[in-house]
Amino acid sequence: MEKYYITGHKNPDLDTICSAMAYAKLKSILDPDNEYVAVRCGHLGESCKNILAALEITPPPYMPDVYPKVKDVMLSPNLMVEKKASMTEIAKSYKDTNPSVTPIFDGGKFIGLLSIDDITAWYLEGIRNGNDLSRIPTVGEVMRDQAEPLLAGDLFEDAKKALSASPKRGLSVFEDGEFIGYVTRRCFLKAPKYNVILMDHNEPRQSIKGIETANVAEIIDHHRLDTMKTNTPIFIDAEPLGSTCTIVYELFVRNKLMPDKETAKLLLTGMMSDTLILKSPTTTPVDVEAAHALAEIVGESVQNFGIKIFSHVESLSALKPEKAILTDFKRYTEKGVMLGIGQCEATTLNDLDDYKDKFLKALEDVRLKNGLDWAVVMITDVMKENSVLLSTDFKASKNLPYALLEEGIYDMPGVMSRKKQLLPEMLFALGM
Ligand SMILES: [Mn+2]
């Protein structure tokens, strides 16, 4: 049985969260021999949290990275040798398994690892001192000082270095102050790889940390492709649809399955959010049809469901500017120019004056902190289907086809989509 982690992009939005959860459900039905777990690789923004809470959807657990860890390679003790036991016990187990270290206990409590080096040292010392070597010692007499234990969550690479720099043949592994296993040099011959399915993104820099060490098993996405190399052929479903949730719905249908009510609610949530209630220009007839089919399963109209979702969107003036900008912020590198594009949704732009200065200042901070050349945030009025663009001072911004309202602020009537409308214009402005 293999375990697969299904994750969306950093700065998770509703499409990323809901598509990962729904796809985990579909994969569990299609492939019950393996385990599929939805995770999120970033923290949820306030609006996203509120909407999920209102819909009684528990978000997937947070997983910061997919780097291999000590716990993925560690060994569990298969016999409990007590400190006061005779070395005869070690001799017996050595015959079968040839262990380089054996965990030793005192009244059931772990006290250390007995290494083959300890045994050698004990006998050599005995010979040197003229001790009676016909007497068989206890385990406790032979075991020597212990090295610092590793933690279960320590990175494989760090632990490998620690062990090769140590004179010890093995190190114990602790979690929450408890002994849970041990590692020997043999454990580090080959780094294990996590199996990961990427949802709603395919660019490594938008993905979970450590993705370069993982086995990317599938990609389900509706963005431009700028993805990683893989070692084997993989399943990719990339379609220019309004949401990744639409693709997941299509995959249910193609497999002659219908999502249950819970899953339909998830899919419709991601779809409404990404297509801005089917009004974004990224919306296709396929999205419209899928939304209606899902709304039927959920038992609500598409419009009502969509409005319900956006009624939980926080007013931007109430949010911390930097946090609001970073909630849905994507980075791109194009011909050496580092871009960052954020998008915030609002139900009105009437209060823009209340927060525009704070946002412009925070945007410049975000640019500096992230080493970007150009940072922008588009604020989209999902009700009126308009956006404004706040931009840091960057020479190519003059080439944007939008009217300048005031220093750093552009009017984007009818523009709702970052990837379909704004990103291409920014690339064009850069002369690409
Ligand atoms: Mn999406």
Short mmCIF file of C-alpha atoms and ligand atoms in Angstrom, two decimals:
data_model
loop_
_atom_site.label_atom_id
_atom_site.label_comp_id
_atom_site.label_asym_id
_atom_site.label_seq_id
_atom_site.Cartn_x
_atom_site.Cartn_y
_atom_site.Cartn_z
CA MET A 1 0.00 0.00 0.00
CA GLU A 2 1.44 3.34 -1.05
CA LYS A 3 0.49 6.68 0.44
CA TYR A 4 -0.20 9.66 -1.82
CA TYR A 5 -0.40 13.24 -0.59
CA ILE A 6 -2.74 15.41 -2.62
CA THR A 7 -1.86 19.07 -2.29
CA GLY A 8 -2.78 22.35 -3.88
CA HIS A 9 -0.54 25.40 -4.15
CA LYS A 10 0.97 27.66 -1.48
CA ASN A 11 -1.35 30.40 -0.23
CA PRO A 12 -4.23 27.97 -0.65
CA ASP A 13 -7.52 29.25 -2.03
CA LEU A 14 -10.85 27.46 -2.09
CA ASP A 15 -10.28 25.81 -5.47
CA THR A 16 -6.97 24.38 -4.28
CA ILE A 17 -8.41 23.12 -0.97
CA CYS A 18 -11.69 21.77 -2.31
CA SER A 19 -10.23 20.13 -5.43
CA ALA A 20 -7.61 18.31 -3.32
CA MET A 21 -10.26 17.03 -0.90
CA ALA A 22 -12.63 15.93 -3.66
CA TYR A 23 -9.87 14.30 -5.68
CA ALA A 24 -8.70 12.36 -2.61
CA LYS A 25 -12.25 11.01 -2.40
CA LEU A 26 -12.33 10.03 -6.09
CA LYS A 27 -8.90 8.38 -5.97
CA SER A 28 -9.87 6.41 -2.83
CA ILE A 29 -12.87 5.01 -4.73
CA LEU A 30 -10.91 4.27 -7.92
CA ASP A 31 -7.83 2.84 -6.22
CA PRO A 32 -8.72 1.40 -2.80
CA ASP A 33 -5.39 -0.47 -2.58
CA ASN A 34 -3.51 2.77 -1.98
CA GLU A 35 -4.06 5.60 0.46
CA TYR A 36 -4.88 9.13 -0.74
CA VAL A 37 -4.68 11.99 1.73
CA ALA A 38 -5.54 15.61 1.00
CA VAL A 39 -3.22 18.11 2.67
CA ARG A 40 -2.58 21.84 2.44
CA CYS A 41 0.89 23.34 2.23
CA GLY A 42 -0.01 26.79 3.51
CA HIS A 43 -2.24 28.60 5.94
CA LEU A 44 -5.75 29.69 5.06
CA GLY A 45 -6.72 33.32 4.70
CA GLU A 46 -9.50 34.75 6.87
CA SER A 47 -12.16 34.72 4.14
CA CYS A 48 -11.29 31.19 3.14
CA LYS A 49 -11.50 30.06 6.78
CA ASN A 50 -14.87 31.78 7.25
CA ILE A 51 -16.34 30.27 4.11
CA LEU A 52 -15.20 26.74 4.98
CA ALA A 53 -16.56 27.13 8.52
CA ALA A 54 -19.91 28.40 7.21
CA LEU A 55 -20.13 25.40 4.88
CA GLU A 56 -19.08 23.04 7.69
CA ILE A 57 -16.09 21.85 5.69
CA THR A 58 -13.07 20.81 7.76
CA PRO A 59 -9.95 21.86 5.84
CA PRO A 60 -7.27 19.23 5.21
CA PRO A 61 -4.34 19.03 7.65
CA TYR A 62 -1.35 21.34 7.20
CA MET A 63 1.77 19.70 5.82
CA PRO A 64 4.73 22.09 5.60
CA ASP A 65 6.95 20.02 3.32
CA VAL A 66 7.58 16.68 1.62
CA TYR A 67 11.24 16.32 2.50
CA PRO A 68 12.02 12.75 3.61
CA LYS A 69 12.27 12.50 7.40
CA VAL A 70 13.97 10.28 9.94
CA LYS A 71 10.63 8.65 10.79
CA ASP A 72 10.32 7.44 7.18
CA VAL A 73 13.45 5.28 7.41
CA MET A 74 13.69 4.42 11.10
CA LEU A 75 13.57 0.87 12.46
CA SER A 76 11.30 -0.30 15.26
CA PRO A 77 12.79 -2.54 17.95
CA ASN A 78 11.66 -6.10 17.29
CA LEU A 79 12.84 -7.45 20.60
CA MET A 80 12.97 -5.86 24.04
CA VAL A 81 16.38 -6.61 25.58
CA GLU A 82 16.69 -5.57 29.21
CA LYS A 83 19.81 -4.00 30.65
CA LYS A 84 20.17 -6.78 33.21
CA ALA A 85 19.83 -9.54 30.58
CA SER A 86 22.85 -11.66 29.81
CA MET A 87 24.85 -10.98 26.65
CA THR A 88 23.75 -14.46 25.61
CA GLU A 89 20.50 -12.84 24.40
CA ILE A 90 22.42 -10.49 22.12
CA ALA A 91 24.50 -13.40 20.86
CA LYS A 92 21.29 -15.25 19.91
CA SER A 93 19.78 -12.36 17.98
CA TYR A 94 23.11 -11.57 16.33
CA LYS A 95 23.13 -14.99 14.71
CA ASP A 96 19.88 -14.28 12.79
CA THR A 97 19.78 -10.57 12.10
CA ASN A 98 23.33 -9.33 12.44
CA PRO A 99 22.26 -5.97 13.92
CA SER A 100 24.85 -3.22 14.25
CA VAL A 101 22.90 -1.81 17.23
CA THR A 102 20.25 -3.17 19.59
CA PRO A 103 17.92 -0.96 21.69
CA ILE A 104 18.21 -1.71 25.39
CA PHE A 105 15.54 -1.19 28.04
CA ASP A 106 15.45 -0.95 31.81
CA GLY A 107 12.11 -2.10 33.21
CA GLY A 108 10.56 -1.48 29.78
CA LYS A 109 11.99 2.04 29.53
CA PHE A 110 14.48 2.71 26.72
CA ILE A 111 17.95 3.55 28.00
CA GLY A 112 20.18 3.37 24.94
CA LEU A 113 21.57 1.52 21.96
CA LEU A 114 24.04 -1.29 22.42
CA SER A 115 26.43 -1.19 19.49
CA ILE A 116 28.64 -3.93 18.10
CA ASP A 117 31.49 -1.50 18.83
CA ASP A 118 30.56 -1.56 22.54
CA ILE A 119 31.01 -5.33 22.55
CA THR A 120 34.35 -5.18 20.76
CA ALA A 121 35.57 -2.46 23.13
CA TRP A 122 34.46 -4.44 26.20
CA TYR A 123 36.41 -7.53 25.13
CA LEU A 124 39.51 -5.66 24.01
CA GLU A 125 39.57 -3.78 27.30
CA GLY A 126 39.15 -7.09 29.13
CA ILE A 127 42.11 -8.59 27.33
CA ARG A 128 44.23 -5.51 28.02
CA ASN A 129 43.36 -5.53 31.73
CA GLY A 130 43.73 -9.30 32.11
CA ASN A 131 40.04 -9.74 33.11
CA ASP A 132 38.36 -13.15 33.31
CA LEU A 133 36.75 -13.28 29.85
CA SER A 134 35.09 -16.66 30.42
CA ARG A 135 32.34 -14.89 32.43
CA ILE A 136 29.45 -13.72 30.26
CA PRO A 137 28.62 -10.07 31.17
CA THR A 138 25.19 -8.41 31.32
CA VAL A 139 24.08 -6.06 28.57
CA GLY A 140 24.28 -3.13 30.98
CA GLU A 141 27.95 -3.80 31.69
CA VAL A 142 28.86 -3.71 28.00
CA MET A 143 26.77 -0.75 26.78
CA ARG A 144 28.67 2.54 26.59
CA ASP A 145 27.74 6.23 26.56
CA GLN A 146 24.95 7.37 24.31
CA ALA A 147 24.90 10.01 21.60
CA GLU A 148 22.20 12.70 21.35
CA PRO A 149 19.01 11.17 19.95
CA LEU A 150 17.41 12.30 16.68
CA LEU A 151 13.84 13.54 16.44
CA ALA A 152 11.27 11.75 14.26
CA GLY A 153 10.69 14.92 12.23
CA ASP A 154 14.40 15.60 11.57
CA LEU A 155 15.20 15.77 7.88
CA PHE A 156 16.70 12.65 6.30
CA GLU A 157 19.64 14.60 4.85
CA ASP A 158 20.47 16.30 8.16
CA ALA A 159 20.26 13.01 10.07
CA LYS A 160 22.42 11.28 7.47
CA LYS A 161 25.10 13.92 7.97
CA ALA A 162 24.79 13.74 11.76
CA LEU A 163 25.23 9.97 11.74
CA SER A 164 28.15 9.91 9.32
CA ALA A 165 29.91 12.56 11.42
CA SER A 166 29.26 10.53 14.59
CA PRO A 167 31.48 7.62 15.74
CA LYS A 168 28.22 5.75 16.51
CA ARG A 169 26.72 3.07 14.27
CA GLY A 170 23.19 4.02 15.18
CA LEU A 171 21.15 6.80 16.80
CA SER A 172 17.90 6.57 18.73
CA VAL A 173 14.81 8.43 17.52
CA PHE A 174 12.44 10.27 19.83
CA GLU A 175 9.03 11.86 19.34
CA ASP A 176 7.27 13.92 22.02
CA GLY A 177 9.94 12.88 24.50
CA GLU A 178 9.36 9.15 23.88
CA PHE A 179 11.66 6.61 22.25
CA ILE A 180 10.00 5.39 19.04
CA GLY A 181 12.78 3.73 17.06
CA TYR A 182 16.35 3.97 15.88
CA VAL A 183 18.38 4.39 12.72
CA THR A 184 21.59 2.77 11.54
CA ARG A 185 23.84 3.80 8.67
CA ARG A 186 22.06 1.29 6.46
CA CYS A 187 18.81 3.30 6.80
CA PHE A 188 20.42 6.15 4.86
CA LEU A 189 21.54 4.31 1.74
CA LYS A 190 18.63 5.68 -0.27
CA ALA A 191 16.38 8.65 0.47
CA PRO A 192 12.70 7.71 0.40
CA LYS A 193 10.40 9.78 -1.81
CA TYR A 194 6.96 11.04 -0.90
CA ASN A 195 4.28 10.47 -3.54
CA VAL A 196 2.56 13.76 -4.33
CA ILE A 197 -0.35 14.69 -6.57
CA LEU A 198 -0.38 18.37 -7.53
CA MET A 199 -3.75 20.06 -7.70
CA ASP A 200 -4.52 23.48 -9.12
CA HIS A 201 -0.85 24.23 -9.87
CA ASN A 202 2.09 22.69 -11.68
CA GLU A 203 4.96 25.14 -11.12
CA PRO A 204 7.49 23.87 -8.57
CA ARG A 205 7.88 27.27 -6.93
CA GLN A 206 4.15 27.41 -6.18
CA SER A 207 4.23 23.92 -4.72
CA ILE A 208 4.80 22.35 -1.33
CA LYS A 209 8.35 22.72 0.02
CA GLY A 210 10.62 19.82 -0.89
CA ILE A 211 8.69 18.96 -4.06
CA GLU A 212 12.05 18.54 -5.85
CA THR A 213 12.73 15.51 -3.62
CA ALA A 214 9.29 13.95 -4.13
CA ASN A 215 7.77 11.65 -6.67
CA VAL A 216 5.17 13.73 -8.51
CA ALA A 217 2.56 11.12 -9.38
CA GLU A 218 -0.12 13.23 -11.10
CA ILE A 219 -0.96 16.82 -11.98
CA ILE A 220 -4.54 18.11 -12.20
CA ASP A 221 -4.57 21.78 -13.13
CA HIS A 222 -6.02 24.64 -15.13
CA HIS A 223 -3.02 26.97 -15.25
CA ARG A 224 -0.28 27.51 -17.79
CA LEU A 225 2.33 24.76 -17.74
CA ASP A 226 5.75 25.43 -16.30
CA THR A 227 6.29 22.18 -14.55
CA MET A 228 9.06 19.92 -13.37
CA LYS A 229 10.83 17.03 -15.04
CA THR A 230 9.62 13.59 -13.98
CA ASN A 231 11.42 10.26 -14.04
CA THR A 232 8.47 8.24 -15.28
CA PRO A 233 5.39 9.01 -17.39
CA ILE A 234 2.65 10.48 -15.22
CA PHE A 235 -1.06 11.24 -15.49
CA ILE A 236 -1.67 14.92 -16.23
CA ASP A 237 -5.08 16.46 -16.69
CA ALA A 238 -4.56 20.09 -17.60
CA GLU A 239 -7.57 21.78 -19.12
CA PRO A 240 -8.32 25.46 -19.69
CA LEU A 241 -11.44 25.38 -17.50
CA GLY A 242 -12.63 27.84 -14.88
CA SER A 243 -11.56 25.79 -11.89
CA THR A 244 -9.65 22.67 -10.96
CA CYS A 245 -12.83 21.54 -9.23
CA THR A 246 -14.48 21.41 -12.66
CA ILE A 247 -11.76 19.04 -13.87
CA VAL A 248 -12.28 16.85 -10.80
CA TYR A 249 -16.01 16.78 -11.52
CA GLU A 250 -15.25 15.77 -15.13
CA LEU A 251 -13.01 12.98 -13.81
CA PHE A 252 -15.90 11.68 -11.67
CA VAL A 253 -18.13 11.68 -14.76
CA ARG A 254 -15.50 10.04 -16.98
CA ASN A 255 -15.20 7.27 -14.42
CA LYS A 256 -18.99 6.84 -14.46
CA LEU A 257 -19.30 8.09 -10.89
CA MET A 258 -21.31 10.90 -9.35
CA PRO A 259 -19.95 12.88 -6.40
CA ASP A 260 -21.96 12.47 -3.19
CA LYS A 261 -23.57 15.54 -1.62
CA GLU A 262 -20.52 16.38 0.55
CA THR A 263 -18.15 16.14 -2.41
CA ALA A 264 -20.52 18.07 -4.66
CA LYS A 265 -20.54 20.88 -2.08
CA LEU A 266 -16.73 20.91 -2.09
CA LEU A 267 -16.55 21.02 -5.87
CA LEU A 268 -19.17 23.72 -6.20
CA THR A 269 -17.41 25.83 -3.56
CA GLY A 270 -14.09 25.76 -5.40
CA MET A 271 -15.82 26.38 -8.69
CA MET A 272 -17.87 29.38 -7.48
CA SER A 273 -14.81 30.89 -5.86
CA ASP A 274 -12.44 30.51 -8.83
CA THR A 275 -14.97 31.55 -11.48
CA LEU A 276 -16.37 34.35 -9.31
CA ILE A 277 -19.87 32.83 -9.55
CA LEU A 278 -19.30 31.86 -13.21
CA LYS A 279 -18.65 35.50 -14.17
CA SER A 280 -14.88 35.41 -14.64
CA PRO A 281 -13.76 35.23 -18.29
CA THR A 282 -12.05 31.95 -17.42
CA THR A 283 -15.53 30.40 -17.16
CA THR A 284 -16.36 27.95 -19.96
CA PRO A 285 -19.59 26.20 -20.94
CA VAL A 286 -18.13 23.08 -19.29
CA ASP A 287 -17.96 24.96 -15.97
CA VAL A 288 -21.52 26.22 -16.33
CA GLU A 289 -22.85 22.74 -17.01
CA ALA A 290 -20.83 21.20 -14.18
CA ALA A 291 -21.97 23.90 -11.73
CA HIS A 292 -25.61 23.21 -12.51
CA ALA A 293 -25.18 19.45 -12.15
CA LEU A 294 -23.43 19.96 -8.80
CA ALA A 295 -25.97 22.51 -7.58
CA GLU A 296 -28.65 19.92 -8.22
CA ILE A 297 -26.86 17.38 -6.02
CA VAL A 298 -26.33 20.01 -3.32
CA GLY A 299 -29.97 21.08 -3.58
CA GLU A 300 -29.43 24.81 -4.05
CA SER A 301 -29.30 27.14 -7.04
CA VAL A 302 -25.88 28.05 -8.42
CA GLN A 303 -26.55 31.73 -7.83
CA ASN A 304 -27.64 31.32 -4.20
CA PHE A 305 -24.74 29.06 -3.40
CA GLY A 306 -22.30 31.51 -5.02
CA ILE A 307 -23.68 34.55 -3.23
CA LYS A 308 -23.62 32.67 0.07
CA ILE A 309 -19.89 32.02 -0.42
CA PHE A 310 -19.02 35.62 -1.22
CA SER A 311 -21.11 36.93 1.69
CA HIS A 312 -18.35 35.58 3.96
CA VAL A 313 -15.57 37.51 2.21
CA GLU A 314 -13.98 39.95 4.65
CA SER A 315 -13.88 43.66 3.86
CA LEU A 316 -10.33 44.52 2.79
CA SER A 317 -10.20 47.60 5.03
CA ALA A 318 -10.65 45.25 8.01
CA LEU A 319 -7.66 43.08 7.09
CA LYS A 320 -3.95 43.57 7.69
CA PRO A 321 -2.71 44.77 4.27
CA GLU A 322 0.33 42.52 4.02
CA LYS A 323 -1.66 39.48 5.09
CA ALA A 324 -4.45 40.30 2.63
CA ILE A 325 -1.96 40.67 -0.25
CA LEU A 326 -0.19 37.41 0.58
CA THR A 327 -3.38 35.38 0.99
CA ASP A 328 -3.48 34.68 -2.74
CA PHE A 329 -0.09 35.68 -4.07
CA LYS A 330 1.72 33.98 -6.92
CA ARG A 331 5.32 34.37 -7.97
CA TYR A 332 6.63 34.04 -11.50
CA THR A 333 10.09 34.35 -12.99
CA GLU A 334 10.06 35.52 -16.59
CA LYS A 335 13.31 36.19 -18.45
CA GLY A 336 15.03 36.95 -15.16
CA VAL A 337 12.30 39.31 -13.92
CA MET A 338 10.76 38.21 -10.64
CA LEU A 339 7.06 38.97 -10.55
CA GLY A 340 4.55 38.67 -7.75
CA ILE A 341 0.84 38.96 -8.43
CA GLY A 342 -1.72 38.99 -5.65
CA GLN A 343 -5.46 38.93 -5.99
CA CYS A 344 -8.01 40.02 -3.41
CA GLU A 345 -11.73 39.67 -3.79
CA ALA A 346 -14.15 42.28 -2.57
CA THR A 347 -17.88 42.74 -2.83
CA THR A 348 -17.39 46.47 -3.52
CA LEU A 349 -14.60 48.90 -4.46
CA ASN A 350 -16.35 51.89 -2.83
CA ASP A 351 -14.10 51.67 0.22
CA LEU A 352 -10.83 51.59 -1.79
CA ASP A 353 -9.80 55.02 -0.46
CA ASP A 354 -9.86 53.61 3.09
CA TYR A 355 -7.07 51.17 2.45
CA LYS A 356 -5.27 51.97 -0.84
CA ASP A 357 -2.33 53.79 0.79
CA LYS A 358 -1.78 51.07 3.37
CA PHE A 359 -1.96 48.46 0.62
CA LEU A 360 0.55 50.26 -1.64
CA LYS A 361 2.99 50.53 1.23
CA ALA A 362 2.51 46.86 2.22
CA LEU A 363 2.93 45.86 -1.43
CA GLU A 364 6.36 47.47 -1.56
CA ASP A 365 7.28 45.66 1.69
CA VAL A 366 6.15 42.38 0.16
CA ARG A 367 8.24 43.11 -2.94
CA LEU A 368 11.37 43.79 -0.90
CA LYS A 369 10.92 40.87 1.48
CA ASN A 370 10.46 38.45 -1.40
CA GLY A 371 13.26 39.79 -3.58
CA LEU A 372 10.84 40.65 -6.38
CA ASP A 373 11.32 43.18 -9.15
CA TRP A 374 7.66 43.94 -9.63
CA ALA A 375 4.76 43.28 -7.30
CA VAL A 376 1.12 43.98 -8.03
CA VAL A 377 -2.18 43.15 -6.41
CA MET A 378 -5.47 43.15 -8.25
CA ILE A 379 -8.54 43.88 -6.22
CA THR A 380 -11.59 42.40 -7.84
CA ASP A 381 -15.16 43.46 -7.23
CA VAL A 382 -16.90 40.14 -7.78
CA MET A 383 -20.33 41.76 -7.85
CA LYS A 384 -19.65 44.49 -10.44
CA GLU A 385 -17.04 42.40 -12.32
CA ASN A 386 -14.32 45.06 -12.21
CA SER A 387 -10.85 45.27 -10.76
CA VAL A 388 -8.27 47.85 -9.81
CA LEU A 389 -4.57 47.14 -9.88
CA LEU A 390 -2.11 48.36 -7.28
CA SER A 391 1.48 48.23 -8.50
CA THR A 392 4.93 48.91 -7.11
CA ASP A 393 7.08 51.39 -9.01
CA PHE A 394 8.45 49.40 -11.94
CA LYS A 395 9.31 50.78 -15.38
CA ALA A 396 7.32 48.22 -17.41
CA SER A 397 4.15 49.15 -15.53
CA LYS A 398 3.86 52.15 -17.92
CA ASN A 399 3.28 49.66 -20.75
CA LEU A 400 0.17 48.19 -19.13
CA PRO A 401 -2.98 48.85 -21.18
CA TYR A 402 -4.88 50.14 -18.16
CA ALA A 403 -5.82 53.73 -17.30
CA LEU A 404 -3.76 55.19 -14.47
CA LEU A 405 -6.17 56.42 -11.77
CA GLU A 406 -3.42 57.81 -9.57
CA GLU A 407 0.20 56.97 -8.70
CA GLY A 408 0.44 53.14 -8.57
CA ILE A 409 -3.26 52.50 -9.14
CA TYR A 410 -4.80 51.35 -12.43
CA ASP A 411 -8.39 50.88 -13.49
CA MET A 412 -9.24 47.51 -14.98
CA PRO A 413 -12.89 47.59 -16.01
CA GLY A 414 -14.22 44.10 -16.74
CA VAL A 415 -10.96 42.43 -15.74
CA MET A 416 -11.42 39.55 -13.29
CA SER A 417 -8.80 36.97 -14.11
CA ARG A 418 -5.18 37.10 -13.02
CA LYS A 419 -3.99 34.32 -15.26
CA LYS A 420 -6.10 34.92 -18.33
CA GLN A 421 -6.17 38.70 -18.42
CA LEU A 422 -3.57 40.28 -16.13
CA LEU A 423 -0.59 37.91 -16.41
CA PRO A 424 -0.49 38.01 -20.25
CA GLU A 425 -0.64 41.84 -20.14
CA MET A 426 2.20 41.98 -17.65
CA LEU A 427 4.29 39.66 -19.78
CA PHE A 428 3.47 41.82 -22.80
CA ALA A 429 4.43 44.94 -20.85
CA LEU A 430 7.78 43.28 -20.14
CA GLY A 431 8.25 42.84 -23.88
CA MET A 432 7.59 39.08 -23.94
MN MN B 1 -7.81 27.26 -9.38
#
